[in-house]
GROMACS .gro file of C-alpha atoms in nm:
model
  177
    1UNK     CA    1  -3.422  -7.713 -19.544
    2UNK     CA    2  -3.420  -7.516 -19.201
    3UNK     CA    3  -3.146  -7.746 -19.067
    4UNK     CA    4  -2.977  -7.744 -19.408
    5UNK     CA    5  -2.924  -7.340 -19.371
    6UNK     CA    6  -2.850  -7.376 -18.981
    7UNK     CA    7  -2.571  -7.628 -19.116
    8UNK     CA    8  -2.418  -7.380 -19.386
    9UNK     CA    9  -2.449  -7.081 -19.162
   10UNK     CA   10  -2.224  -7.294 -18.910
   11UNK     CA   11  -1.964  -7.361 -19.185
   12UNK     CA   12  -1.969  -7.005 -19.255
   13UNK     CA   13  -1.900  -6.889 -18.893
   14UNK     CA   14  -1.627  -7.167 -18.832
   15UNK     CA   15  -1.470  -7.041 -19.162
   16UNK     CA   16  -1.468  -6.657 -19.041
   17UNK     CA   17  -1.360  -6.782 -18.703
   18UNK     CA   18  -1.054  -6.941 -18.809
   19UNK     CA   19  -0.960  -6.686 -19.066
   20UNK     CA   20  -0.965  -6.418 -18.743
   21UNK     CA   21  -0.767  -6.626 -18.541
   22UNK     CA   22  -0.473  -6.658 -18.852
   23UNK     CA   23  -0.125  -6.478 -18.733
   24UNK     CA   24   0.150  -6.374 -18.937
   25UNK     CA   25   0.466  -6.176 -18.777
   26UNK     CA   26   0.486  -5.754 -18.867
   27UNK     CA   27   0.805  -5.722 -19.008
   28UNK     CA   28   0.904  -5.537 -18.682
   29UNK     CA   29   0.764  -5.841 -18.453
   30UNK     CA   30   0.963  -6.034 -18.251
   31UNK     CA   31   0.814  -6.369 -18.178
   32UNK     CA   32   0.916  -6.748 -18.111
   33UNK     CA   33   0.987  -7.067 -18.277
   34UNK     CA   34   1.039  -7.404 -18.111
   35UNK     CA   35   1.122  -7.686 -18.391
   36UNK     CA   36   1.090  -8.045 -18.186
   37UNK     CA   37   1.227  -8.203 -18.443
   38UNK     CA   38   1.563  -7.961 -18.432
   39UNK     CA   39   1.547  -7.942 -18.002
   40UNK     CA   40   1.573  -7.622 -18.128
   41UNK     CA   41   1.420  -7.227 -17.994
   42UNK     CA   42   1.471  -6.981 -18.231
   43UNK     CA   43   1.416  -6.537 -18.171
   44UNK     CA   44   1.283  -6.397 -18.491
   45UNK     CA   45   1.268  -6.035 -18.563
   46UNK     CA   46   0.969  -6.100 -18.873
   47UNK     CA   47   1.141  -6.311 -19.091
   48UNK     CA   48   1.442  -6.256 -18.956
   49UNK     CA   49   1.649  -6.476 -18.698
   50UNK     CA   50   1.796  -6.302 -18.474
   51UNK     CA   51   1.919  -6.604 -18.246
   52UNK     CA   52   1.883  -6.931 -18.157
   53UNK     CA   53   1.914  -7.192 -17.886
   54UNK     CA   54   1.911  -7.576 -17.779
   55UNK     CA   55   1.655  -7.656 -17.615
   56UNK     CA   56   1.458  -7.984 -17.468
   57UNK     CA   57   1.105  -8.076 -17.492
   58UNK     CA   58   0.859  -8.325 -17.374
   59UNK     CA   59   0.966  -8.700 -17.350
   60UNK     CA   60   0.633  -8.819 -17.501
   61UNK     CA   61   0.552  -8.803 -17.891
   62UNK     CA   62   0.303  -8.630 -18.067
   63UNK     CA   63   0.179  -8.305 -18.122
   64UNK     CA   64  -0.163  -8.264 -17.907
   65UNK     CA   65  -0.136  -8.258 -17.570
   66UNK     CA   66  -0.424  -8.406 -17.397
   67UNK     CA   67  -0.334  -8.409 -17.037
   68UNK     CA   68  -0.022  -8.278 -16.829
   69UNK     CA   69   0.064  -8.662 -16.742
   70UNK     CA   70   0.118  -8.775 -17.117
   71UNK     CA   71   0.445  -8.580 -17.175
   72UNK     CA   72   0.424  -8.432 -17.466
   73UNK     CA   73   0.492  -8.077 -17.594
   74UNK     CA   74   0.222  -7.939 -17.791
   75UNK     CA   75   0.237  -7.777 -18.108
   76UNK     CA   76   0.033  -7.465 -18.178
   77UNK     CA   77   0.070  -7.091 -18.142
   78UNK     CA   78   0.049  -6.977 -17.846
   79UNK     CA   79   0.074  -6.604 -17.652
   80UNK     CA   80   0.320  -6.482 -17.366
   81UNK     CA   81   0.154  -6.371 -17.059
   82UNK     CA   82   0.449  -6.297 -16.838
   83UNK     CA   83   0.783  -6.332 -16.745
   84UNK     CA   84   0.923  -6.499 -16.427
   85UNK     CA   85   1.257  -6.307 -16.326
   86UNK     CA   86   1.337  -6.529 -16.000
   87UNK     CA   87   1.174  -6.891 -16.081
   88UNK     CA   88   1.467  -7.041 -15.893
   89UNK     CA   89   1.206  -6.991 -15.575
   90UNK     CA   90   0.903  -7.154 -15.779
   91UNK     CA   91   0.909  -7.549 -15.651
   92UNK     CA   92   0.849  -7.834 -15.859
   93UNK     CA   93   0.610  -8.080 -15.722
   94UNK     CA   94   0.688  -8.498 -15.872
   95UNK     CA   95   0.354  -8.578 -15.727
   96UNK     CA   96   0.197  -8.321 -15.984
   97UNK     CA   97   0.320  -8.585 -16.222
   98UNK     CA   98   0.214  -8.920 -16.013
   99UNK     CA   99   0.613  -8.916 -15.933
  100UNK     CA  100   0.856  -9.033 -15.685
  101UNK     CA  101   1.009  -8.769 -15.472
  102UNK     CA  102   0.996  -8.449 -15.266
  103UNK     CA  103   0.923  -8.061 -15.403
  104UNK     CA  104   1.221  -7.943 -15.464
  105UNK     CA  105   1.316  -7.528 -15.554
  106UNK     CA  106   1.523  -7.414 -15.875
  107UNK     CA  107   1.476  -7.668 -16.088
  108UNK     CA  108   1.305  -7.409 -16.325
  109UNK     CA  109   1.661  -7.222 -16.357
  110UNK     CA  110   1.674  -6.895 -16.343
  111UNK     CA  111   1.385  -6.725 -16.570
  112UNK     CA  112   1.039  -6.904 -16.697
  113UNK     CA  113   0.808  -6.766 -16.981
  114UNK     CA  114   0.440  -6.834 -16.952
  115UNK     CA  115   0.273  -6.860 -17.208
  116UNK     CA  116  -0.134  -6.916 -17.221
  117UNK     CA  117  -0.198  -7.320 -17.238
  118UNK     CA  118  -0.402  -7.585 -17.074
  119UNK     CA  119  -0.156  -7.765 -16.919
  120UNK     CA  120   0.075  -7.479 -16.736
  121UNK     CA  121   0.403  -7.580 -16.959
  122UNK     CA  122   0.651  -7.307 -16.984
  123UNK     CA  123   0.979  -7.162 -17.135
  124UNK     CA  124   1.187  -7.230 -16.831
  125UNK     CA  125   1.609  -7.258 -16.775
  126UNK     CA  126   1.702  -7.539 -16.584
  127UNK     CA  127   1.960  -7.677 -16.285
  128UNK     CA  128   2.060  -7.974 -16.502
  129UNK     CA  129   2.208  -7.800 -16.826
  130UNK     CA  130   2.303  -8.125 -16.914
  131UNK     CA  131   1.954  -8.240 -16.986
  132UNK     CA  132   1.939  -7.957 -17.270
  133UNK     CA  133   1.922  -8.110 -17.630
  134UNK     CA  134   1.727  -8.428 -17.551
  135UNK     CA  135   1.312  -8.542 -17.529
  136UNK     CA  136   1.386  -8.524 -17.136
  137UNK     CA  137   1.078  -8.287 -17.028
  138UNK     CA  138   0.719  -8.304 -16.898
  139UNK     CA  139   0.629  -8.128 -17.208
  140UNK     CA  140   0.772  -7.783 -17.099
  141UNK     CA  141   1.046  -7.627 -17.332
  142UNK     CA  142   1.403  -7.600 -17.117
  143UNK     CA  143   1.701  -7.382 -17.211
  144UNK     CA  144   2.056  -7.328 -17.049
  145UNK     CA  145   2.047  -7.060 -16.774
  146UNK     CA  146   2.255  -6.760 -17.010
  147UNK     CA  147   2.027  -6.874 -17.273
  148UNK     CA  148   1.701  -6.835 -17.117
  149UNK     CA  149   1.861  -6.467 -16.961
  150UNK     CA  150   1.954  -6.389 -17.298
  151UNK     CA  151   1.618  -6.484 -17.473
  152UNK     CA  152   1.397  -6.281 -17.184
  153UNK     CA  153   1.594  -5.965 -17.292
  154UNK     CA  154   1.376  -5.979 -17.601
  155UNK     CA  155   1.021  -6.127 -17.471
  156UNK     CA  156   0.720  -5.877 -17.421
  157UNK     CA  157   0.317  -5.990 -17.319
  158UNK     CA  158   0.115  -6.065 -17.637
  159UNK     CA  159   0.408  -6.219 -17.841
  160UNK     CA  160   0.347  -6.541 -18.005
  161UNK     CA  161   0.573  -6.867 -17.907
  162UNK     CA  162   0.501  -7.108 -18.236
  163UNK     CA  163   0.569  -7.462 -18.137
  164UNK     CA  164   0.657  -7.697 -18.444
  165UNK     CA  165   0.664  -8.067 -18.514
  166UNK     CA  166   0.957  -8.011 -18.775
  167UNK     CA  167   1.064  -7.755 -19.040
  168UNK     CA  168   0.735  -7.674 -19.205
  169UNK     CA  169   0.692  -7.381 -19.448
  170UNK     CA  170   0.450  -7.123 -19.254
  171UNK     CA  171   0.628  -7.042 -18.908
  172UNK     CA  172   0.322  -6.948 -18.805
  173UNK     CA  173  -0.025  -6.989 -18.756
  174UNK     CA  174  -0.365  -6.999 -18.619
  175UNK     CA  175  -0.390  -6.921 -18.227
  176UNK     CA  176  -0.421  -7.248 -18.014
  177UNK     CA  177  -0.553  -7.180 -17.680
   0.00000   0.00000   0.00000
């Protein structure tokens, strides 16, 4: 009986857990949506889009992400820490990926978005704009240069990036950390 109750009272807790972690937009809220499906980043104002982007994601397929070297971009909702205004001086390392080559600077583009995740992917621009539109990343999302300096206009600490499989009905929901 004893383990019984111990058993329900987890339920219980799980259940209030995940109904405090549930996020819907203020009508006033700006916020993020990346569709994989689309290779698209859309700005919404609440329900409202206000713009939208191409964008690449992670080469791999799937929606968890279980290491950094499996490519894929995770779905989930997720919250912005910071903005990087020059990530043209951050340097990508191949070997961080079990890759070929030497560290090279400004391959992030111009801006990057953190946003809180396991893995260190980002919102980043790029110096190969041709590679926006296609599964091409290492699970990061990448946008033109004047996109990602138009989209970091609108991005603020604490607002939610929702990363998407495909068009689903709620743009939104629990936090994924």
């Amino acid at each position: 009986m004893k383990r019984i109750l111990t058993a329900l009272l987890f339920i219980i807790l799980c259940a209030a857990s995940a109904q405090a972690a549930q996020w819907s937009p203020k009508a006033d809220e700006y916020w993020i949506k990346v569709n994989k499906e689309q290779l698209r980043l859309t700005l919404y104002k609440g329900h409202e889009t206000v713009k939208s982007w191409p964008v690449s994601v992670g080469r791999g397929r799937g929606k968890t992400k279980k290491s950094r070297l499996d490519l894929i971009t995770p779905t989930g909702t997720y919250t912005i820490y910071r903005v990087v205004h020059d990530a043209e001086k951050l340097v990508f390392d191949p070997a961080w990926f079990n890759e070929e080559g030497e560290p090279s600077a400004g391959v992030y583009g111009t801006k990057l978005i953190s946003f809180h995740n396991s893995w260190q992917i980002a919102i980043h621009g790029t110096n190969n704009p041709g590679s926006v539109g296609r599964w091409a990343t290492h699970g990061c999302i990448r946008l033109r240069n004047p996109d990602i300096e138009d989209l970091v206009a609108y991005v603020r600490p604490k607002m939610k990036v929702v990363i998407v499989e495909s068009n689903q009905n709620l743009p939104y929901s629990k936090e994924t950390i």
